[in-house]
Tab-separated table of C-alpha atoms and ligand atoms in Angstrom:
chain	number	residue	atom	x	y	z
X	24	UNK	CA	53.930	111.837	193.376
X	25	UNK	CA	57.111	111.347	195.303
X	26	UNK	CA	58.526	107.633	194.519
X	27	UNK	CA	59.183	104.773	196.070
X	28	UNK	CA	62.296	103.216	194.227
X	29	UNK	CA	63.631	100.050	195.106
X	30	UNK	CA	65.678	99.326	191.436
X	31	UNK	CA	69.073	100.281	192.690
X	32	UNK	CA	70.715	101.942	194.854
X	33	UNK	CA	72.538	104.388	192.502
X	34	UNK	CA	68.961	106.115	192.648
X	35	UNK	CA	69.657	108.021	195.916
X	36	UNK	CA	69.282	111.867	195.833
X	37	UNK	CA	71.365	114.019	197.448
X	38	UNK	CA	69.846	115.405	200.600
X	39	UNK	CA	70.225	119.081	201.609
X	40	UNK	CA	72.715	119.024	203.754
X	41	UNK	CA	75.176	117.019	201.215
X	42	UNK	CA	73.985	119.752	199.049
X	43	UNK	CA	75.467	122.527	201.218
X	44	UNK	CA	78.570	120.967	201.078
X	45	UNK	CA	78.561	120.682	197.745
X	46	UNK	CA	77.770	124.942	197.547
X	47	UNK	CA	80.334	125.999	199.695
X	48	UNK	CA	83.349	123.495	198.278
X	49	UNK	CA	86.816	124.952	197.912
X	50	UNK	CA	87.716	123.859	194.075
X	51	UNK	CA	90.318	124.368	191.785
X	52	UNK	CA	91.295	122.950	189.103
X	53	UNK	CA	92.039	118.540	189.288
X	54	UNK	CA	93.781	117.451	186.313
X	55	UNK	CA	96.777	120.300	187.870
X	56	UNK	CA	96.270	118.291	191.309
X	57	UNK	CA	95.273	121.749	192.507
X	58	UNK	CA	91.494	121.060	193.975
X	59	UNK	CA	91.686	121.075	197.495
X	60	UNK	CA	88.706	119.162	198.253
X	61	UNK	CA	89.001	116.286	195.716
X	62	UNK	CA	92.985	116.012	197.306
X	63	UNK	CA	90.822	115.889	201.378
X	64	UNK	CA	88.678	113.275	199.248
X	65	UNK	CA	91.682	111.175	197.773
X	66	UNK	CA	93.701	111.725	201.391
X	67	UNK	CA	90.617	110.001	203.483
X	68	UNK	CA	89.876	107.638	200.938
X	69	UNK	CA	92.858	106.159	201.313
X	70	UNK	CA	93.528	106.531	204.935
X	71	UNK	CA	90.294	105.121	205.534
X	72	UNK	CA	91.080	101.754	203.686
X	73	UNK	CA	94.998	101.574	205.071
X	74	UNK	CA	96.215	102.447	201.313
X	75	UNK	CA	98.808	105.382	200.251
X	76	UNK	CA	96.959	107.291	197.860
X	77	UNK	CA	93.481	107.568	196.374
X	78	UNK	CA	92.012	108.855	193.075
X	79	UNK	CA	88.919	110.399	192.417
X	80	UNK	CA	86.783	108.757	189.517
X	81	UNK	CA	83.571	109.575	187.794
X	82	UNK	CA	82.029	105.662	187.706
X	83	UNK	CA	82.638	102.787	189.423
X	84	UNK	CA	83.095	101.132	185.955
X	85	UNK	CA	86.016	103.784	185.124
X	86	UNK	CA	87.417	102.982	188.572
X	87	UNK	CA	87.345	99.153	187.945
X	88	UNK	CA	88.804	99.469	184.294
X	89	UNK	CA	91.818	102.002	185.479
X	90	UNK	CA	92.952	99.432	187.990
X	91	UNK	CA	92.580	96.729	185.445
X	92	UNK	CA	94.646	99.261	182.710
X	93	UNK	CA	97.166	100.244	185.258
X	94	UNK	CA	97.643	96.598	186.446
X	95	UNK	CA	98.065	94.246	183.052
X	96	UNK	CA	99.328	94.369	180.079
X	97	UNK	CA	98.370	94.084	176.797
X	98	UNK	CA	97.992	90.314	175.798
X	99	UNK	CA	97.309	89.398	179.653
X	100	UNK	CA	94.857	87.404	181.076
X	101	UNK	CA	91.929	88.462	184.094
X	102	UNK	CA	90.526	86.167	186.109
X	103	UNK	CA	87.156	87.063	186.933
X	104	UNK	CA	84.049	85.157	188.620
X	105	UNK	CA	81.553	84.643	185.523
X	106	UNK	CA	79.164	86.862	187.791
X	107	UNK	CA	80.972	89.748	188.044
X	108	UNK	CA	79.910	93.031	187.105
X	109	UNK	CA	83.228	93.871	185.633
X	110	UNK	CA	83.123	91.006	183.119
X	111	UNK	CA	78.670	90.876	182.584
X	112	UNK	CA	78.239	94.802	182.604
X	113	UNK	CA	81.365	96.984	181.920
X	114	UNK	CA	80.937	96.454	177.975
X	115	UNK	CA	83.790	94.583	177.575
X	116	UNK	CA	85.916	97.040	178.425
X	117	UNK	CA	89.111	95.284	179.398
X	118	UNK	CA	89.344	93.927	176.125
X	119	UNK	CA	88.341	97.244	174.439
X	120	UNK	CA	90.946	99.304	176.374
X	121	UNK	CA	93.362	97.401	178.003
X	122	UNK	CA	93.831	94.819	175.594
X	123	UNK	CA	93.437	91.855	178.004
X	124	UNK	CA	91.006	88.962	178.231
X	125	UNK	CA	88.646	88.205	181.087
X	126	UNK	CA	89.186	84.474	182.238
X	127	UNK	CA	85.816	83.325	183.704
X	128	UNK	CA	85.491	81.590	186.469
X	129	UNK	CA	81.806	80.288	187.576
X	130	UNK	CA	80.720	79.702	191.301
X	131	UNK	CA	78.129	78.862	193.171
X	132	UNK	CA	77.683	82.151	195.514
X	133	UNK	CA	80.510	85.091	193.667
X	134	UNK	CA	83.438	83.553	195.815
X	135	UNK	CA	86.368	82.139	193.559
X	136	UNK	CA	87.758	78.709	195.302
X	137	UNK	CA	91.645	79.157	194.979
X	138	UNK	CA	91.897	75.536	193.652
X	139	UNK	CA	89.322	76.724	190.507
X	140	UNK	CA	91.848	79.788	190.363
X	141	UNK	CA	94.901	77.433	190.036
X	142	UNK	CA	93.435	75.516	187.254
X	143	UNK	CA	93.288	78.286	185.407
X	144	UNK	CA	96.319	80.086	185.048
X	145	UNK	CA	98.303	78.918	182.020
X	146	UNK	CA	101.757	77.137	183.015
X	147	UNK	CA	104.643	79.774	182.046
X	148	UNK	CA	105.210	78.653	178.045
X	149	UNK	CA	105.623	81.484	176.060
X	150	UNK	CA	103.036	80.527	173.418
X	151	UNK	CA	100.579	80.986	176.394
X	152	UNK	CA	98.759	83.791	177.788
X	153	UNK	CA	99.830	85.366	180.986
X	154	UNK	CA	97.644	85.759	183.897
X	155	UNK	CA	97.962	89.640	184.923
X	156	UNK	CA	95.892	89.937	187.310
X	157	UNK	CA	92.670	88.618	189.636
X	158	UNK	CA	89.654	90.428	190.490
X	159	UNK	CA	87.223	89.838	193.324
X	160	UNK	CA	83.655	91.400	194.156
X	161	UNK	CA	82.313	92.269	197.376
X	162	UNK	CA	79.548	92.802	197.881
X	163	UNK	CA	78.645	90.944	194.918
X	164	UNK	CA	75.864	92.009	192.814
X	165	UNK	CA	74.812	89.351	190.852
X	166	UNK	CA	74.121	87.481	194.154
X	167	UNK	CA	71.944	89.555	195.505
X	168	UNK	CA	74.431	91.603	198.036
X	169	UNK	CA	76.339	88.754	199.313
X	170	UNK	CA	79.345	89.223	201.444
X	171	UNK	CA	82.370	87.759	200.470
X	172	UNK	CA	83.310	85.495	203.292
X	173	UNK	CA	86.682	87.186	204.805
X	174	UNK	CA	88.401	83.704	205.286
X	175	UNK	CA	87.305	83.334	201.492
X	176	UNK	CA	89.944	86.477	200.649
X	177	UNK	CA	92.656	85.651	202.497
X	178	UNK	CA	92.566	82.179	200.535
X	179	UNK	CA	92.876	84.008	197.278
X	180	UNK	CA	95.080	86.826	198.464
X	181	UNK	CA	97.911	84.239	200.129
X	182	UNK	CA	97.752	82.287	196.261
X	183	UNK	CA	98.193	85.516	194.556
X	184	UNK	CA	101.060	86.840	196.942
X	185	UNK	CA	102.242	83.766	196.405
X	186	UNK	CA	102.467	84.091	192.439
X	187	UNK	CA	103.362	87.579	192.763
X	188	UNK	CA	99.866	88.151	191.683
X	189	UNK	CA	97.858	91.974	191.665
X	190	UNK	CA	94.383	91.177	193.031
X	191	UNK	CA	91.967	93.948	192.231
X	192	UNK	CA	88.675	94.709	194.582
X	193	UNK	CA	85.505	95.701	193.059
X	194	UNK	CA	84.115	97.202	196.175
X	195	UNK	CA	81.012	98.903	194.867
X	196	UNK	CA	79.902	98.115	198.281
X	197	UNK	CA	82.349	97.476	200.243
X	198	UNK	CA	81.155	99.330	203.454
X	199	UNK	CA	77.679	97.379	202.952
X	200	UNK	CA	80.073	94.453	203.211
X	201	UNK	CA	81.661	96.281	206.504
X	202	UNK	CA	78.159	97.092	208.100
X	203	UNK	CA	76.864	94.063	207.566
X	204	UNK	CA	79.883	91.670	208.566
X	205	UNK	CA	80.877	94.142	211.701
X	206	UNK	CA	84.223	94.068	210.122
X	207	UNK	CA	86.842	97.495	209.324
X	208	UNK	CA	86.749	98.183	205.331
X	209	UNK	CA	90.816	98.807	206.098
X	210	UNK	CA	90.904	95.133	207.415
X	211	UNK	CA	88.534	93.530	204.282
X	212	UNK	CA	90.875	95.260	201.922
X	213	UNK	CA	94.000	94.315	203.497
X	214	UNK	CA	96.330	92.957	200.963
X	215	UNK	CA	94.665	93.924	197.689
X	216	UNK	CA	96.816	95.662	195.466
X	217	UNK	CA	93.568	98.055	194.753
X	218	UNK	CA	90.352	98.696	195.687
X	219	UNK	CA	87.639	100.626	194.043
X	220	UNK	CA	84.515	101.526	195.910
X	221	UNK	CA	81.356	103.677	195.305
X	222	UNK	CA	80.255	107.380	196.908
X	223	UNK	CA	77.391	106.685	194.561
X	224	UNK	CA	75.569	104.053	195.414
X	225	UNK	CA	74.386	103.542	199.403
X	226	UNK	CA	76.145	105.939	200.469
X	227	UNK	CA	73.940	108.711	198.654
X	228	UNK	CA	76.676	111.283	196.755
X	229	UNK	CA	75.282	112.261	193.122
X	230	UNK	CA	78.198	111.136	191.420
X	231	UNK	CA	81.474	109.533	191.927
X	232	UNK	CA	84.457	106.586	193.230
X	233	UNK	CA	87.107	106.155	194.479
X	234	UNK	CA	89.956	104.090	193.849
X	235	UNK	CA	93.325	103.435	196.388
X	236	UNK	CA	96.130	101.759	196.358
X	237	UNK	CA	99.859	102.156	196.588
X	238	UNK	CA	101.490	105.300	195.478
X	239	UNK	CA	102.521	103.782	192.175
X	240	UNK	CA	99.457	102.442	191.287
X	241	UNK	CA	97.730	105.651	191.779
X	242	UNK	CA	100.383	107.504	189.344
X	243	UNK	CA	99.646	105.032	186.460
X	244	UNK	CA	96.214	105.221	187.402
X	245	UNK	CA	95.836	108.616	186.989
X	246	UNK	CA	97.249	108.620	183.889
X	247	UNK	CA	94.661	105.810	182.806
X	248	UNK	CA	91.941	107.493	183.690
X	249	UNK	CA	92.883	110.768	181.699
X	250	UNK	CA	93.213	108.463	179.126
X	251	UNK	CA	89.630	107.087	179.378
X	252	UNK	CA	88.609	111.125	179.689
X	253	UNK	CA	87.746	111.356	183.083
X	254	UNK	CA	90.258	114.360	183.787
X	255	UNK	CA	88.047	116.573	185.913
X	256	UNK	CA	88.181	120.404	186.394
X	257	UNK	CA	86.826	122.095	189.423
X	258	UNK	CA	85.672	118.647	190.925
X	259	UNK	CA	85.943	119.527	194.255
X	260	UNK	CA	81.636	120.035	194.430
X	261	UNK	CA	81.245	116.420	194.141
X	262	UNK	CA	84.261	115.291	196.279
X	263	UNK	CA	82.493	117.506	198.773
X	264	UNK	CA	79.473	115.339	198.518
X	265	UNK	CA	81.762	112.233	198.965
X	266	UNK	CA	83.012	113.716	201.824
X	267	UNK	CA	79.579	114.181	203.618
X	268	UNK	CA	79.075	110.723	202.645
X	269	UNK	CA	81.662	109.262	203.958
X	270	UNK	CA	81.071	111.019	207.255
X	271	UNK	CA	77.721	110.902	207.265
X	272	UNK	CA	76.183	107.635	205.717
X	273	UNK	CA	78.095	104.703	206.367
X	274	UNK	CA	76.914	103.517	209.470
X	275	UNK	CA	73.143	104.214	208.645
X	276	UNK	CA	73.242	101.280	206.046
X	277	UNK	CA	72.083	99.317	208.728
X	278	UNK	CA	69.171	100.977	208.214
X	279	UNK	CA	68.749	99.746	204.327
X	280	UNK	CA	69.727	96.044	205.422
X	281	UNK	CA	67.370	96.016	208.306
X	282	UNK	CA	64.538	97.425	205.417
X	283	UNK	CA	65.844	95.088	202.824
X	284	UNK	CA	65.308	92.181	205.700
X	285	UNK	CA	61.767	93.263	206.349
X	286	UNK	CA	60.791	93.423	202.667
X	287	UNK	CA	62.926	90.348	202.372
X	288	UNK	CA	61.219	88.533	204.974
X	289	UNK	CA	57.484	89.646	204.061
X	290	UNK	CA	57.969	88.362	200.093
X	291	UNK	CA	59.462	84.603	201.556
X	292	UNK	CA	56.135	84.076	203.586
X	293	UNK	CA	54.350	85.218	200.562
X	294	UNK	CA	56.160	82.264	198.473
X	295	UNK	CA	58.718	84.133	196.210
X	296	UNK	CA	61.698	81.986	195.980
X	297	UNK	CA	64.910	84.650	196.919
X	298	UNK	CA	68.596	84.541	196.561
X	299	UNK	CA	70.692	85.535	198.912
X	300	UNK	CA	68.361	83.075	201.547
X	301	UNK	CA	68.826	85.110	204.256
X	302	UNK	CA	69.323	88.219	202.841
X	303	UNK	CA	72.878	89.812	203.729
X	304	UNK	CA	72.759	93.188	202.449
X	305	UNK	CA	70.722	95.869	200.788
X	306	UNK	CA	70.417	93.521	197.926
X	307	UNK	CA	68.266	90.774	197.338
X	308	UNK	CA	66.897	88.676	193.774
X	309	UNK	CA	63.002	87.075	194.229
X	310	UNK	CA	61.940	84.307	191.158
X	311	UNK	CA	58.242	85.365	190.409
X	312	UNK	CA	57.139	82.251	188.552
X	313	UNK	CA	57.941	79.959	191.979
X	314	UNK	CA	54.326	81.759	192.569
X	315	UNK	CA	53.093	82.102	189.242
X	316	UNK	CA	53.718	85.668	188.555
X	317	UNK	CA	55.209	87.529	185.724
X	318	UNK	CA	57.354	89.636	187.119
X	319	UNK	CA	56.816	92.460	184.509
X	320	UNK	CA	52.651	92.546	184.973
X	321	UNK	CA	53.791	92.951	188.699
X	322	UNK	CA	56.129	95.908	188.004
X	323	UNK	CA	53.450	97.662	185.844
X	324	UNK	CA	50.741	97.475	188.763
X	325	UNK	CA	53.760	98.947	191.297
X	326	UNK	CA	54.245	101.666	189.026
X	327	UNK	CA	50.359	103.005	189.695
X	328	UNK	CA	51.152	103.135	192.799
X	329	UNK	CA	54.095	105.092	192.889
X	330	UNK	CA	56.333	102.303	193.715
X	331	UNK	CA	59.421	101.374	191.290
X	332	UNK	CA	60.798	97.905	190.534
X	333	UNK	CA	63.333	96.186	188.794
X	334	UNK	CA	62.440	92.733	187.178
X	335	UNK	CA	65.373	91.795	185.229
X	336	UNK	CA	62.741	89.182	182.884
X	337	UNK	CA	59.399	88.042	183.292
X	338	UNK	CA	60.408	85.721	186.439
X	339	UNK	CA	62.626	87.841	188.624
X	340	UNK	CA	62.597	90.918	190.578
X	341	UNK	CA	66.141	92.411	191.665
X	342	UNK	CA	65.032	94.610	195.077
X	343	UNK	CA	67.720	97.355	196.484
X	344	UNK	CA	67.121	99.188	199.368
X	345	UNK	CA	68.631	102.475	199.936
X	346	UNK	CA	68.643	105.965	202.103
X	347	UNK	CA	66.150	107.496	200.443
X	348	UNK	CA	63.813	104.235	201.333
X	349	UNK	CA	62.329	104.374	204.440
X	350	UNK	CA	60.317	101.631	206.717
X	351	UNK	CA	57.207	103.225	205.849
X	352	UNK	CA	58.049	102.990	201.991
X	353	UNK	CA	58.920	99.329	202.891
X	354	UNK	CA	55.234	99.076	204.691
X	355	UNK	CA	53.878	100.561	201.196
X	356	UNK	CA	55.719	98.226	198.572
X	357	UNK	CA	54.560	95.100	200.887
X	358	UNK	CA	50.902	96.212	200.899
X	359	UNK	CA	51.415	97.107	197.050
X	360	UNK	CA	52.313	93.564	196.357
X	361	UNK	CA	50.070	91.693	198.786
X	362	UNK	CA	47.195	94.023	196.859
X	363	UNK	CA	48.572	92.889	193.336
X	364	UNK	CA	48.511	88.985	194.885
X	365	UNK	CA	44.618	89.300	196.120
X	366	UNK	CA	43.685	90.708	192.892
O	3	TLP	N1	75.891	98.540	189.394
O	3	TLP	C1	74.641	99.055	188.906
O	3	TLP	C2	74.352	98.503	187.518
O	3	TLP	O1	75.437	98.688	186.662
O	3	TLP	C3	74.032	97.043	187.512
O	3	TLP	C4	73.549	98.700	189.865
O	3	TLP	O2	72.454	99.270	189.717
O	3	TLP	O3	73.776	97.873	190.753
O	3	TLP	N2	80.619	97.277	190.457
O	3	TLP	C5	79.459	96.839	190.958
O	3	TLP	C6	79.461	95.653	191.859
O	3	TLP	C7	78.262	97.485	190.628
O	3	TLP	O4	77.133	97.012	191.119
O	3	TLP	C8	78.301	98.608	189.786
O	3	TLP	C9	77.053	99.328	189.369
O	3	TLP	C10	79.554	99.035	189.302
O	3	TLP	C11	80.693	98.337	189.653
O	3	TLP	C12	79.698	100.213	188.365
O	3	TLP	O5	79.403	101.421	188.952
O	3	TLP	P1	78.952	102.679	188.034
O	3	TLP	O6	77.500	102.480	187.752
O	3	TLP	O7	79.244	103.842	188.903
O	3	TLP	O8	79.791	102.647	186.809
């Protein structure tokens, strides 16, 4: 039974045209520079988001903790918004491998108010830690796909100029951020120091990110990420997936947002209590118990049915809509949850 999986969109398979591309790559060998699709990869990568160079990396996580590695130093300070997914689920990496400490910062919706930022960089004593660097999130996960407002950015990109600050962009999902905001990815990103995004999330390639920046950045950074041992060989089969991704699937996320609104729209009627309210993105979290339901005993009577969830607990369902989820699969889950309600 084919499945209906709405528990991420890292999920996606590639189709058989991406997989074409992927057969008849050019390849040679990466960690000599000398793959000729990963370097088309790295080239549009970067072009596309108004940066000099780009590296290929296997994870989004590795992408996020090279930029942190190649921006700080050891004994350094990150601010981070308590949500994050680089401080809540990259294992603690930063301290792990860069030696620096994540500086938390909560909020109310994943943006960081530059005022909250000042408070928390340490005046310049030397008995002090130094702030190294800031990271942002956009989309942002934890908050159910919300877009980070582009005024919002600005704010904290002026502050950090103005401290001679890096300011590091998990975007995961940035062009969900794009699509859904009508704005250019090259004119969200403008004035981060780096940017990470994902070919392997939305936009449906098996594996891979990508992370840009200036020329500089991407020399250290490539030496950070052989150092976290993702020096690839003949890459150039997945960068050839990115490729067709980046060509192919960007604009269709409409598509997932306008499925993640229907589904979305069907589960308010039906009481659920949901964050982001209205849904932004592809993203969306819905609290069970505002209708009595344990999330899990839900999940379990999906799963008959061929349809995949993702309660986090027993009171909350994290839905994520993605290519390989169609209207009709949205029709399905709807009925498959309005059946589990009647009975
Ligand atoms: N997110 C995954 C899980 O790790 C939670 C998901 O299913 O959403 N930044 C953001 C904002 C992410 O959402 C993720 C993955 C990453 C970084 C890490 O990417 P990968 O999984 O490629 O290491």
């Amino acid at each position: 039974m084919t499945q209906i999986d709405l528990r991420s969109d890292t999920v996606t398979r590639p189709s058989p045209e991406m997989r074409q591309k992927m057969a008849e790559a050019e390849v040679g060998d990466d960690v000599y520079g000398e793959d000729p699709t990963v370097n088309r990869l790295q080239e549009m990568a970067a072009e596309l988001l108004g940066f000099e160079a780009g590296l290929f990396v296997p994870s989004g996580s590795m992408g996020n903790q090279v930029a942190i590695w190649s921006h700080t130093e050891s004994g350094q300070e990150v601010i981070v918004e308590k949500q994050s997914h680089v401080y809540n689920y990259e294992l603690g990496t930063m301290s792990a491998f860069s030696g620096v400490t994540p500086r938390p910062i909560p909020s109310e919706d994943g943006t960081l108010d530059v005022e909250e930022i000042k408070k928390e960089i340490n005046p310049d004593k030397y008995y002090l830690p130094e702030t190294g660097l800031i990271t942002l999130e956009n989309t942002h996960n934890n908050q159910g796909g919300k877009v980070y407002p582009y005024e919002g950015i600005r704010e904290v990109i002026d502050f950090a100029d103005e401290r001679d600050l890096p300011v590091h962009l998990d975007g995961a999902r940035l062009f969900n951020a794009s699509v859904a905001s009508g704005t250019k990815p090259s004119k969200i990103v403008e004035g981060f120091s780096s940017v990470m995004f994902c070919l392997s999330k939305g936009l449906g390639a098996p594996v891979g990110s990508m992370l840009v920046g200036s020329e500089e950045f991407i020399e250290k950074a490539l030496v950070g990420r052989k150092r976290f041992g993702g020096g690839m060989r003949q890459v150039g089969i997945l960068a050839a997936a990115g490729i067709y991704a980046l060509e192919n699937n960007v604009e269709r996320l409409a598509e997932d947002h306008e499925n993640a609104e229907k589904l979305w729209k069907e589960l308010k009627e039906l009481g659920f209590e949901l964050n982001p309210d209205p849904v932004e993105t592809n993203i969306f979290f819905a609290r069970t118990d505002s209708i009595g339901v344990n999330a899990k005993d839900l999940a379990d009577f999906l799963k008959d049915k061929g349809i995949v969830i993702g309660p986090r607990n027993e009171r909350e369902i994290r839905f994520v809509t993605h290519l390989d989820v169609t209207e009709d699969d949205i029709d399905q889950a709807i009925a498959g949850i309005k059946d589990y309600l009647a009975g």
